[in-house]
Coordinates of C-alpha atoms in Angstrom, one line a residue:
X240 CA 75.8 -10.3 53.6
X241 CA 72.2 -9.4 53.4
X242 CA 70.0 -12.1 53.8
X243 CA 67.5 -13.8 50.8
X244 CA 64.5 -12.6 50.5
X245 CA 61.6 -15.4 51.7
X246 CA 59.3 -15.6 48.8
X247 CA 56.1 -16.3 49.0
X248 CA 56.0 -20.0 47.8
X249 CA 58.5 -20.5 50.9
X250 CA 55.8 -18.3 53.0
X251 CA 53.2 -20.5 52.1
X252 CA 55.0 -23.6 52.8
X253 CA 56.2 -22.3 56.4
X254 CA 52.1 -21.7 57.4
X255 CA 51.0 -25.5 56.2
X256 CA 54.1 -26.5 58.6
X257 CA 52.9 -24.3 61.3
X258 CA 49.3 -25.8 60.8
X259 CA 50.7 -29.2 60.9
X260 CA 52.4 -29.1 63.9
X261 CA 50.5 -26.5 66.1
X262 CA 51.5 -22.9 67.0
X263 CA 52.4 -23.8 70.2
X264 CA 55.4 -26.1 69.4
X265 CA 56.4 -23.7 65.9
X266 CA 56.5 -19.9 65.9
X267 CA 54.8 -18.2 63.4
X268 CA 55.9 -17.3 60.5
X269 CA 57.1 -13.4 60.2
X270 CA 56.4 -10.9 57.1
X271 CA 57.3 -12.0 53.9
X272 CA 56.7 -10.7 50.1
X273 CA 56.6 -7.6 48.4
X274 CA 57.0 -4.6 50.9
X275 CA 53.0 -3.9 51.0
X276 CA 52.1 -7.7 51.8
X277 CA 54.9 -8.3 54.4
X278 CA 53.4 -5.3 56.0
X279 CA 50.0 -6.3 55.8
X280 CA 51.2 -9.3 57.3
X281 CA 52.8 -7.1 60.2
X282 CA 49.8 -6.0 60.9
X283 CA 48.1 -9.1 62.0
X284 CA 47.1 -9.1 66.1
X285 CA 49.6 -11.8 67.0
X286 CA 47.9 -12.0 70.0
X287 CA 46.3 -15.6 69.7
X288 CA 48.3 -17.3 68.0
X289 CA 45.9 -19.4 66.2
X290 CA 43.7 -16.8 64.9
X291 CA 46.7 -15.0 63.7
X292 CA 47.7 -18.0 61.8
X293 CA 44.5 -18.1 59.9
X294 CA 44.6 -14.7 59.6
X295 CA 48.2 -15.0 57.4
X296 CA 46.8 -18.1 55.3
X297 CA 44.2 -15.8 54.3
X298 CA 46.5 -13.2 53.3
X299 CA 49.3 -15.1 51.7
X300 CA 46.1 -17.0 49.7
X301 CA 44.8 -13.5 48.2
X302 CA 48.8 -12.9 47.3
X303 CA 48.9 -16.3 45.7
X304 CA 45.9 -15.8 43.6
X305 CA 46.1 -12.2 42.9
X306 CA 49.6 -13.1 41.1
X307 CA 48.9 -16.0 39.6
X308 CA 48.8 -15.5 35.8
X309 CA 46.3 -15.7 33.5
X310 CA 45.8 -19.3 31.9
X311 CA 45.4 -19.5 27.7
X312 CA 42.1 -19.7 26.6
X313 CA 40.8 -22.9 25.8
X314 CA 40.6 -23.8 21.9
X315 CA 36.7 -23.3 21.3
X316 CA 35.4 -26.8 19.8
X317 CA 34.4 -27.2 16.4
X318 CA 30.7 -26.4 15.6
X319 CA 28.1 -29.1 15.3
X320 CA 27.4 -30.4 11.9
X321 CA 24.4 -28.6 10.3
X322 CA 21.0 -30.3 10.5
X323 CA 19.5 -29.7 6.9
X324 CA 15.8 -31.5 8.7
X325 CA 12.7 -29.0 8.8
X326 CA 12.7 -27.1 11.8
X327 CA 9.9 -27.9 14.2
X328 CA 6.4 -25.9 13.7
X329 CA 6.4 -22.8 16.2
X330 CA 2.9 -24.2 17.7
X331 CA 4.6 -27.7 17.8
X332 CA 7.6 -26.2 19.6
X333 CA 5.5 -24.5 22.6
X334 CA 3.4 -27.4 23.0
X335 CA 6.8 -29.5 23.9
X336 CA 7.7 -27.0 25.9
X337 CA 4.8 -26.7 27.8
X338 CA 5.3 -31.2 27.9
X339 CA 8.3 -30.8 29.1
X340 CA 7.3 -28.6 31.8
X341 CA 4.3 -31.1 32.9
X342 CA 1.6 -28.3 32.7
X343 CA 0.1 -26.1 30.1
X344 CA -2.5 -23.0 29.6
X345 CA -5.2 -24.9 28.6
X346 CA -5.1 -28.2 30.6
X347 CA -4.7 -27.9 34.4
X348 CA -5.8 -32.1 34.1
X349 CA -4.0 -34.3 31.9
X350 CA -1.0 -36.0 32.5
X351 CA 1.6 -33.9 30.3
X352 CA 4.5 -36.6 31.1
X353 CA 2.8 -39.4 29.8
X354 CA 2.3 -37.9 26.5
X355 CA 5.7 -36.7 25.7
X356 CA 6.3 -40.7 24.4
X357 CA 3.4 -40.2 21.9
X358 CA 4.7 -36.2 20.9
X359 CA 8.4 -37.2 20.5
X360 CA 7.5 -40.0 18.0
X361 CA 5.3 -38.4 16.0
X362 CA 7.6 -35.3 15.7
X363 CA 10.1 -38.0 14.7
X364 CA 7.7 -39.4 12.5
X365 CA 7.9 -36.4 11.0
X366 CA 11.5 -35.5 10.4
X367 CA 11.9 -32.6 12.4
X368 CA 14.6 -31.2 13.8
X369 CA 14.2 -29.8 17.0
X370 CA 14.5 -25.9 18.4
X371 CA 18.0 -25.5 19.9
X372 CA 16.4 -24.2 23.3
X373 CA 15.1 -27.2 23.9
X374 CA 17.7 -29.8 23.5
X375 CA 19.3 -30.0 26.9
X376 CA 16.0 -29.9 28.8
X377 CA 15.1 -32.6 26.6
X378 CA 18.4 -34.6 26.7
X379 CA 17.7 -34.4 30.6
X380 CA 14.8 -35.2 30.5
X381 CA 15.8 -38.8 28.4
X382 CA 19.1 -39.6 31.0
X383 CA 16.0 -40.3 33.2
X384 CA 13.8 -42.1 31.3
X385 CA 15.7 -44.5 29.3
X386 CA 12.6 -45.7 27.2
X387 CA 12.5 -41.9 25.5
X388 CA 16.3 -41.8 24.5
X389 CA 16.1 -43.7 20.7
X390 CA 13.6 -40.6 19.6
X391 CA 15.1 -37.8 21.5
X392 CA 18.9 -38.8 20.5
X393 CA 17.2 -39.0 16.3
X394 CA 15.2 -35.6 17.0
X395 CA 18.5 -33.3 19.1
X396 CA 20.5 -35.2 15.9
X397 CA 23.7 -33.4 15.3
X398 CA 23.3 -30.7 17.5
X399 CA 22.8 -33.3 20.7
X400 CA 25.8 -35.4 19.7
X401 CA 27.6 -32.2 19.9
X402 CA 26.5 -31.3 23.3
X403 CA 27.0 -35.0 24.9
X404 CA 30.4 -34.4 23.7
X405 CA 30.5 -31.4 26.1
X406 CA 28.6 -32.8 28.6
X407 CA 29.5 -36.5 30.2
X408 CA 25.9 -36.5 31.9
X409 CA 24.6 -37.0 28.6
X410 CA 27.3 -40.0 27.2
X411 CA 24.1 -42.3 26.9
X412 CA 23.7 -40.0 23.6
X413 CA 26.9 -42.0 22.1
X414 CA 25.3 -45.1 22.7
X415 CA 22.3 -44.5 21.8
X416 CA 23.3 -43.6 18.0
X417 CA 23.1 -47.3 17.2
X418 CA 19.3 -47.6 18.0
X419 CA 18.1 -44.1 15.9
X420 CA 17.0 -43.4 12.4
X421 CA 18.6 -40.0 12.0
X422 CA 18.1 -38.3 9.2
X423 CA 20.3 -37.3 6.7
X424 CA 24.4 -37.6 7.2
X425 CA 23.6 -38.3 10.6
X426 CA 22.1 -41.9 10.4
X427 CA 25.4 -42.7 8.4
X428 CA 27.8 -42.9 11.0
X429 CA 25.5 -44.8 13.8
X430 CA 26.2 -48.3 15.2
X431 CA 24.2 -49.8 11.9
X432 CA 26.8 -49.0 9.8
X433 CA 30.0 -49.1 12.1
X434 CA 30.7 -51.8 13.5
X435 CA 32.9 -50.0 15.7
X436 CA 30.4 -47.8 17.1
X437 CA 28.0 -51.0 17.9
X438 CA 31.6 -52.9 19.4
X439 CA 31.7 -49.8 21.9
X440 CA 27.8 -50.5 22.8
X441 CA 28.4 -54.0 23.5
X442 CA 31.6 -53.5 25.4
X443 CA 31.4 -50.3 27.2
X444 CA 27.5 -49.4 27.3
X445 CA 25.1 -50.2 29.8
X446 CA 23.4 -53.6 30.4
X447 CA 20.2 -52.2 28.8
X448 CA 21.9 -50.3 25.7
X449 CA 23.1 -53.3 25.0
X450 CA 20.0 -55.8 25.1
X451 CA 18.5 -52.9 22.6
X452 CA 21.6 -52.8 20.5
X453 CA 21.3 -56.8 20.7
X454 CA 17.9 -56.9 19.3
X455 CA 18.2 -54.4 16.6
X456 CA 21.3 -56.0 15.1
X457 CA 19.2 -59.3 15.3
X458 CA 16.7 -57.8 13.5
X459 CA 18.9 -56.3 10.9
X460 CA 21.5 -59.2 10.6
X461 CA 20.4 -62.0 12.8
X462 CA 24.0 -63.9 11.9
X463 CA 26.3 -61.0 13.4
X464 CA 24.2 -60.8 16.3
X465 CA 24.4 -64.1 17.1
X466 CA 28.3 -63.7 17.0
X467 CA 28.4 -61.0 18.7
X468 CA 26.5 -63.0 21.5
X469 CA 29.0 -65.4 20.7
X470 CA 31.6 -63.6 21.4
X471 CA 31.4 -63.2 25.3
X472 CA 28.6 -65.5 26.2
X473 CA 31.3 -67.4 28.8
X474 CA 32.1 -63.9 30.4
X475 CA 28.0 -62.9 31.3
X476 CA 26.1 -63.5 34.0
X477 CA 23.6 -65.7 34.5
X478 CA 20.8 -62.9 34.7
X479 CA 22.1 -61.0 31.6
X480 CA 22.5 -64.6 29.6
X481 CA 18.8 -65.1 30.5
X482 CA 18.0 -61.4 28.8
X483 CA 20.4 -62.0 26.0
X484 CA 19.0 -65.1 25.1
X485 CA 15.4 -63.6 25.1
X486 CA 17.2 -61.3 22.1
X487 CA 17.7 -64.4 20.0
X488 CA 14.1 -64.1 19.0
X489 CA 14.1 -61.5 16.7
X490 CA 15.4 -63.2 13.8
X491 CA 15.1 -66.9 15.6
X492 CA 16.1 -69.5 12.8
X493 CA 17.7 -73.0 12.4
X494 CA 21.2 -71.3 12.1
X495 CA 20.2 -70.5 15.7
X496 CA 20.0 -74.4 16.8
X497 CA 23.7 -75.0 17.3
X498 CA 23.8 -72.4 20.5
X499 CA 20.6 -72.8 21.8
X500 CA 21.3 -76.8 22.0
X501 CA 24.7 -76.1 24.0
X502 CA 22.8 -73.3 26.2
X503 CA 20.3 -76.7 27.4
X504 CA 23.7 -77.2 28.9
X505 CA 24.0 -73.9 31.2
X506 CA 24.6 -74.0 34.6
X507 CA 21.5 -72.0 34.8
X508 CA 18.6 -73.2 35.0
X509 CA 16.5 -70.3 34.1
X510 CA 19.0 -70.0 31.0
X511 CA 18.5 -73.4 29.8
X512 CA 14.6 -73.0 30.4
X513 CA 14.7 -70.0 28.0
X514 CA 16.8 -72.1 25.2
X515 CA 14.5 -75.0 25.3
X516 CA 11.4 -72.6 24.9
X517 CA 13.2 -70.7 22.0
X518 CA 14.3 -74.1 20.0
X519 CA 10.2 -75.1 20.9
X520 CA 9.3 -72.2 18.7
X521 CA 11.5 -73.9 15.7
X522 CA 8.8 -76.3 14.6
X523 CA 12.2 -78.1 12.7
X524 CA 14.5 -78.1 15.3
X525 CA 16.1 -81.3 16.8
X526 CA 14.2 -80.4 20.2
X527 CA 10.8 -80.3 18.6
X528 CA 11.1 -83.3 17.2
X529 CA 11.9 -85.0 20.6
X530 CA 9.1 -83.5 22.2
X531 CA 6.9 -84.7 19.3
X532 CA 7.8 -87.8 19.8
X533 CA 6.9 -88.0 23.7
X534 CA 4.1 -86.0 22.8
X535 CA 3.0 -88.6 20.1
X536 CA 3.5 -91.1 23.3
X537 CA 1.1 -89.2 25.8
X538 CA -1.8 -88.4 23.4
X539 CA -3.1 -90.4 20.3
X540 CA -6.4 -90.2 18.6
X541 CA -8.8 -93.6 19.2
X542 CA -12.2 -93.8 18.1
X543 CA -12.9 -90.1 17.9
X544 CA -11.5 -89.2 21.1
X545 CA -7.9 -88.0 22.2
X546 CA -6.1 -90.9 24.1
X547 CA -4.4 -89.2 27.3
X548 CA -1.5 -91.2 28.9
X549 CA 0.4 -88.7 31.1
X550 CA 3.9 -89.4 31.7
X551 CA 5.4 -91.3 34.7
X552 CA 8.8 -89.8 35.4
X553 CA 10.5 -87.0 34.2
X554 CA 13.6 -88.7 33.0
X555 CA 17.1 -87.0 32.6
X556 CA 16.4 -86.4 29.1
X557 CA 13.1 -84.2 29.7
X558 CA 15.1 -82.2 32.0
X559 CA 17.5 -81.2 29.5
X560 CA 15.2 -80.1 27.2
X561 CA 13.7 -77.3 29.7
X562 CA 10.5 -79.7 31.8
X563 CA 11.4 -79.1 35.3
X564 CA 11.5 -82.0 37.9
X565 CA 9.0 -80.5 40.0
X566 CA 5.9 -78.5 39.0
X567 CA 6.6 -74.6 40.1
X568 CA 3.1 -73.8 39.9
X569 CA 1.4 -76.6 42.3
X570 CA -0.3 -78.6 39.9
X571 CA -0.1 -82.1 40.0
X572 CA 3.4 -83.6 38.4
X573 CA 2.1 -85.7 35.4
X574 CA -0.4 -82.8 34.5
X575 CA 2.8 -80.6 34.9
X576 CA 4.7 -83.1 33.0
X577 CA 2.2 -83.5 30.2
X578 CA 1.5 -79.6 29.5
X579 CA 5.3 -78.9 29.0
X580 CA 5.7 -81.9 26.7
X581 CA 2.6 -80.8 24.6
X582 CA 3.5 -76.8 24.4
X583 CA 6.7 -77.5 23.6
X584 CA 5.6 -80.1 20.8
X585 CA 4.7 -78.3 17.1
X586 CA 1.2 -77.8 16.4
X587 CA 1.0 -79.3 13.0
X588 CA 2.0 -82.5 14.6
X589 CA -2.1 -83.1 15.7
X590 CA -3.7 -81.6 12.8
X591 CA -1.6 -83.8 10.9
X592 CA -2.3 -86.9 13.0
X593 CA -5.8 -86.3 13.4
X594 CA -6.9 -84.7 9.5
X595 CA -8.7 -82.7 11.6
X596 CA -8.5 -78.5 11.5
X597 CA -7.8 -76.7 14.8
X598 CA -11.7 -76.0 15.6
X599 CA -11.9 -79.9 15.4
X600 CA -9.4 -81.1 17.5
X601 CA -10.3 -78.7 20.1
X602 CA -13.9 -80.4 20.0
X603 CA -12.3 -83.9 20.7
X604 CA -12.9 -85.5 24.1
X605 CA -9.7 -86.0 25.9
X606 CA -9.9 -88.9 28.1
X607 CA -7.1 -90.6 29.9
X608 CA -6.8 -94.2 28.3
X609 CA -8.9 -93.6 25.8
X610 CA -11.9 -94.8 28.1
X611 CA -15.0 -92.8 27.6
X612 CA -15.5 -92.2 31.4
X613 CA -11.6 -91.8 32.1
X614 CA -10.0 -88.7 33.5
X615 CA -10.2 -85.8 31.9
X616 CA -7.5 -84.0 30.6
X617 CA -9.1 -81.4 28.1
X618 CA -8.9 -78.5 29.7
X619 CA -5.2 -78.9 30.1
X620 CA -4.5 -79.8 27.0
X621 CA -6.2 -76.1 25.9
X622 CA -3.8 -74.7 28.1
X623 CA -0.7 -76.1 26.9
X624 CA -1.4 -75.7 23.1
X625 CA -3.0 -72.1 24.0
X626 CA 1.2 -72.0 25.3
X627 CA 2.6 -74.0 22.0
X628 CA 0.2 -71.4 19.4
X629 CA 2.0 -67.9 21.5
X630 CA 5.5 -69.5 21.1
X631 CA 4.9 -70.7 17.7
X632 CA 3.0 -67.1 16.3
X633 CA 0.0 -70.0 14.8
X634 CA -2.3 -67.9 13.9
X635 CA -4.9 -70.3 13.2
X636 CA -4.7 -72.2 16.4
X637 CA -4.8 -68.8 18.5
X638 CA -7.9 -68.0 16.3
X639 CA -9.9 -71.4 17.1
X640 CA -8.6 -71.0 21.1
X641 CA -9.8 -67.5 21.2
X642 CA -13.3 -68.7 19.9
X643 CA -15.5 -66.5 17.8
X644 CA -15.6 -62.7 19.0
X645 CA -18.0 -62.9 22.0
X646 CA -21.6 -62.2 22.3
X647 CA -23.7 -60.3 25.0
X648 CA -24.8 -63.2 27.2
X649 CA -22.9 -66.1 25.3
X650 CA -20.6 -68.1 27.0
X651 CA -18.0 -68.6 25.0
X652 CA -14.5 -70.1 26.6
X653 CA -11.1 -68.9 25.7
X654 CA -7.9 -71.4 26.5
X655 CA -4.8 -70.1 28.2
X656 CA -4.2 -66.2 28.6
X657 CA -6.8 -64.4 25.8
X658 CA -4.2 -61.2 25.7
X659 CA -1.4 -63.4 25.0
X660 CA -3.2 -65.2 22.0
X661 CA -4.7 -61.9 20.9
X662 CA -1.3 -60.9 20.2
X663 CA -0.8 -63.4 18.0
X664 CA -3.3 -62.2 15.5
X665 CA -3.2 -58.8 13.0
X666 CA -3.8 -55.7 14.8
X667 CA -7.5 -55.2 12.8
X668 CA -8.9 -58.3 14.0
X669 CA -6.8 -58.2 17.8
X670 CA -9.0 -54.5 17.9
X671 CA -11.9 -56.4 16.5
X672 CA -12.3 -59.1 19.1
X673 CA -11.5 -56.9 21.9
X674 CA -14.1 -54.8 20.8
X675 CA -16.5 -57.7 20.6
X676 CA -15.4 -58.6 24.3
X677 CA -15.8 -55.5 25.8
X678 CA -19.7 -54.7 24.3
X679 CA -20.3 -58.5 25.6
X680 CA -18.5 -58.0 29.3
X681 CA -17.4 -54.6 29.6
X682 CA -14.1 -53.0 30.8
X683 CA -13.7 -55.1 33.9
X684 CA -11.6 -57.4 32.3
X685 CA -10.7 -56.1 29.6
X686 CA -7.0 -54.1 30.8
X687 CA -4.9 -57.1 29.5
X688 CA -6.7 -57.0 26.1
X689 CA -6.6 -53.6 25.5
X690 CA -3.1 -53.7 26.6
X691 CA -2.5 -56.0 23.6
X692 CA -4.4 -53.8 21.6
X693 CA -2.1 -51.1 18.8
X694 CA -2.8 -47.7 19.6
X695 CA -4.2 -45.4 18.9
X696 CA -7.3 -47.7 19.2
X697 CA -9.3 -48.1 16.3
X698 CA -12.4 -46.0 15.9
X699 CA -14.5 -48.9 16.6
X700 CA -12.5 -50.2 19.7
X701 CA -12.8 -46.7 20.9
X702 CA -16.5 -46.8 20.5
X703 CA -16.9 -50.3 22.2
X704 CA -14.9 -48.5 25.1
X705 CA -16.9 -45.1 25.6
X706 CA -19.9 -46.9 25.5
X707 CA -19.0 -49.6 28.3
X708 CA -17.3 -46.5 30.3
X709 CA -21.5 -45.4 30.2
X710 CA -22.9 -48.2 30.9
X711 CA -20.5 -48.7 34.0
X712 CA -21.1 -44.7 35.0
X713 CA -24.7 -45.4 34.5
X714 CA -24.7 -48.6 37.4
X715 CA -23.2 -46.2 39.8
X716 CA -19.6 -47.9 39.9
X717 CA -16.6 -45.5 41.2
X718 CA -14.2 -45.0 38.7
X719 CA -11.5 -45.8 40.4
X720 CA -12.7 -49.4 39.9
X721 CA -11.4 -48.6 36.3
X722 CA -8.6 -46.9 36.9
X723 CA -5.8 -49.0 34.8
X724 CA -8.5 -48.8 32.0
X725 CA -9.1 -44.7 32.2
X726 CA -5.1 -44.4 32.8
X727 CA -5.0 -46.5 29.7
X728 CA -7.8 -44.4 27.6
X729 CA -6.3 -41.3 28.5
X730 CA -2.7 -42.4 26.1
X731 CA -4.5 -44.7 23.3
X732 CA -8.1 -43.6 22.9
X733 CA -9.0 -42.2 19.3
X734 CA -8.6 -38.1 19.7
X735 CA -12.0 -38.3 17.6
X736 CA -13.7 -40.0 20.2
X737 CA -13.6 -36.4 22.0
X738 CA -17.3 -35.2 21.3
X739 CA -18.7 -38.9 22.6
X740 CA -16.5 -38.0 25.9
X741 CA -17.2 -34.5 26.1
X742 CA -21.7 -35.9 26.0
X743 CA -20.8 -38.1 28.9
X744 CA -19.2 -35.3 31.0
X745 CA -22.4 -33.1 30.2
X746 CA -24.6 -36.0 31.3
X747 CA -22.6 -36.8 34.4
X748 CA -24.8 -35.6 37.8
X749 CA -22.5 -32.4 38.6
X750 CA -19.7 -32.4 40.9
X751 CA -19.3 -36.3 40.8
X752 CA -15.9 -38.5 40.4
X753 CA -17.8 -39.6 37.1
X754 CA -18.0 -35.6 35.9
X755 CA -14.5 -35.1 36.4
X756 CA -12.9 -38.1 35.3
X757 CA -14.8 -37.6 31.7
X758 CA -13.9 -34.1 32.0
X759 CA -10.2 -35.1 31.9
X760 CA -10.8 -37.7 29.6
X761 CA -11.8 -35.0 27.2
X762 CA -9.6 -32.5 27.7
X763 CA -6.7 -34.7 27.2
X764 CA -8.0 -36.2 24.0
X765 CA -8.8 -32.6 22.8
X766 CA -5.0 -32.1 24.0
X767 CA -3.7 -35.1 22.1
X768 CA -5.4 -34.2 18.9
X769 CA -3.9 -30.4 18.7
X770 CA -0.7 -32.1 19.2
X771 CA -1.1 -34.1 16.0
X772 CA -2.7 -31.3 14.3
X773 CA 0.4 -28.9 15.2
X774 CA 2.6 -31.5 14.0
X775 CA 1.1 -31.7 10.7
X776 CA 3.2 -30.8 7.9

């Protein structure tokens, strides 16, 4: 009887048991196959045995693959949706690639990356639709920066929804949806209108998709996203209920009080911090009213004065509502005490009890007992209702604590953090004030006030901030003492403040840090305003 034929499956498996257990305790394997393979494998120099074995594995693996047949093709996926948006301007669409890139022809000094925020959301601004080519570079370029995804994912529209489907690098697209204004039949199917696109964000998405998804659905519907918050609040973590609770302010209402009281509960106490300084804001809340009342106990008006009686102890009660036990900042415990008690108290409750306007109180002498040449507690008392008018968005009490716009050679004092109150105001008058800041004090401490500043700046904030960047080139300061600031001017100054920049370069002695840092300056404000200007319908 003639013997079966060893196939090369069974070839294959006889080599892997060779290789297993050695050459020297298993022979190796002789020819098998069609006629030409078994005598290619003849062939082999069986001299070393373990070079010969590697020799017939690399045989028998051409014979496996060269037989192995041909799979079906893969179905093609359907096409993206069409985008019916106006395609990008041709101008437009070099400039982004030449951003993307981080250099272009005609600047060698500006920092490209840092305008891409500013190009993507105008071009958004815009309703464009964005040149095929440049979709995945730009969907790479937003899995890196997280901050750039909402305009990229509304700009690639369907086209990049239909390449993150392709591509699980760029799944963040899918969860990003929620957050975007598309245009057209796009923007119907995001997270704002499916609730189970948004129940995928808050499930499945990452801890920062879904603090963003958070605070838009606040913003939209501040009921569903506080039941959404609701709904797995005793599963977070004590650092994400601290973020999610921060959420809760976009929208913040009474219908919010219920939570926020049981969060002065938490077994964090960073978490019940936050929920005491959030039911603070909520001039009505039960909260308020408590610290109005031991606020009403620590300070009183008496013959044109403010009383001051700082309190004792910090009971249990104060520590429930958010006053820490001990002072985390050094100061002395009843000043500690007293400041929390009076930030967290509503505002209107000492216009109301003195019929005096904001200005006025802040004139009042604040003397501990109500004894002319007692302690005195003014300037903390600044300080916590400087706190109390940020949390409470009181625009007339940030406006008397700021004081009038300053003066050259006044000496004006501003309570609390200026920046912080600044933002407090309208954008026209935050601009106007800074303004009046800088001509008064320059740019040396200005950064925080420009940061709270909308950009771009407003012509006459612009003008206030050339004109100091003279005056301190003109004193012989290196610039790199103003280096947040120039950073800073470089992204928000007014394009038209070119010409004034390009005058200061010309001035500059040749060949100096001050030459080249308002050469820069200029070139990336003449940059900034060809973007807009390319842009342009």
């Amino acid at each position: 009887m003639t013997a079966p034929t060893t196939t090369a499956h069974d070839s294959w498996s006889e080599l892997q048991t060779t290789a297993l257990l050695g050459t020297d305790r298993r022979p190796l394997p002789g020819p098998a196959g069609s006629p030409a393979s078994a005598a290619a494998a003849g062939a082999v120099d069986r001299t070393d045995p373990a070079t010969a074995l590697l020799d017939l594995a690399a045989l028998a693996t051409v014979r496996r693959r060269a037989g192995a047949r041909a799979l079906p093709a893969p179905e093609l996926p359907a096409p993206a949706e069409e985008d019916g948006r106006p395609e990008l301007p041709e101008p437009a669409a070099r400039r982004l690639g030449f951003l993307l890139g981080g250099r272009g022809p005609d600047t060698s000094l500006a920092n490209l990356t840092e305008l891409l925020p500013q190009w993507l959301a105008a071009a958004r601004a815009h309703g464009y639709r964005l040149p095929p080519a440049h979709v995945p570079a730009l969907l790479d370029t937003a899995r890196a920066r997280s901050e750039l995804r909402p305009d990229v994912v509304a700009l690639a529209g369907p086209l990049g929804r239909w390449l993150a489907g392709q591509n699980p690098d760029w799944r963040f697209v899918g969860r990003t949806r929620g957050a975007t204004d598309a245009a057209g039949a796009a923007g119907a199917a995001d997270a704002r209108h499916d609730p189970a696109a948004g129940e995928q964000i808050w499930q499945e998405g990452l801890f920062a998709e879904r603090v963003t998804h958070l605070t838009r659905l606040r913003r939209r519907d501040p009921a569903a996203g506080l039941a959404l918050l609701r709904s797995t609040w005793g599963t977070e973590r004590a650092e994400d209920r601290l973020l999610f609770l921060d959420a809760l302010q976009e929208g913040l209402s009474t219908a919010d009080e219920e939570f926020l009281e049981a969060a002065l509960g938490d077994r964090s106490k960073n978490v019940r911090t936050t929920a005491a300084e959030l039911l603070s804001t909520l001039p009505g809340s039960a909260l308020a009213a408590r610290m109005a009342e031991r606020a009403r106990a620590c300070v009183h008006p008496l013959d044109g004065l403010l009383a001051v009686a700082p309190p004792a102890e910090c009971d249990a009660a104060m520590q429930r509502d958010g006053i820490p036990l001990k002072s985390p900042t050094g100061r002395g415990q009843r000043s500690w005490w007293l400041g929390e008690i009076v930030a967290a108290a509503p505002l209107a409750l000492w216009t109301d009890a003195t019929g005096l306007t904001p200005q006025q109180v802040l004139r009042l002498p604040a003397r501990e007992g109500g004894e002319a040449d007692g302690t005195d507690w003014s300037a903390d008392l600044r300080e916590a209702w400087a706190r109390a008018a940020v949390r409470q968005h009181d625009e007339a009490w940030a406006r008397a604590l700021l004081g009038p716009a300053p003066r050259p050679g006044g000496a004006e004092r501003t309570a609390g953090a200026p920046a912080k109150l600044l933002a407090v105001l309208p954008p026209v008058e935050r601009a106007a004030w800074t303004a009046a800041f800088i001509r008064a004090h320059g740019l040396g401490d200005a950064f925080q006030l420009l940061g709270a500043c909308a950009t771009p700046w407003t012509p006459p904030l612009s003008t206030a901030v050339v004109a100091a960047l003279e005056r301190a080139a003109g004193s012989g300061a290196y610039p790199w003492s103003h280096s947040g600031v120039l950073g800073m001017t470089e992204r928000a100054l007014a394009p038209e403040a070119a010409p004034a920049v390009e005058a200061l370069a010309a001035d500059a002695a040749p060949d100096t840090a001050w030459a080249d840092t308002f050469t820069r300056l200029a070139e990336t404000l003449r940059l900034r305003a060809a973007m807009f200007a390319e842009l342009a319908p």
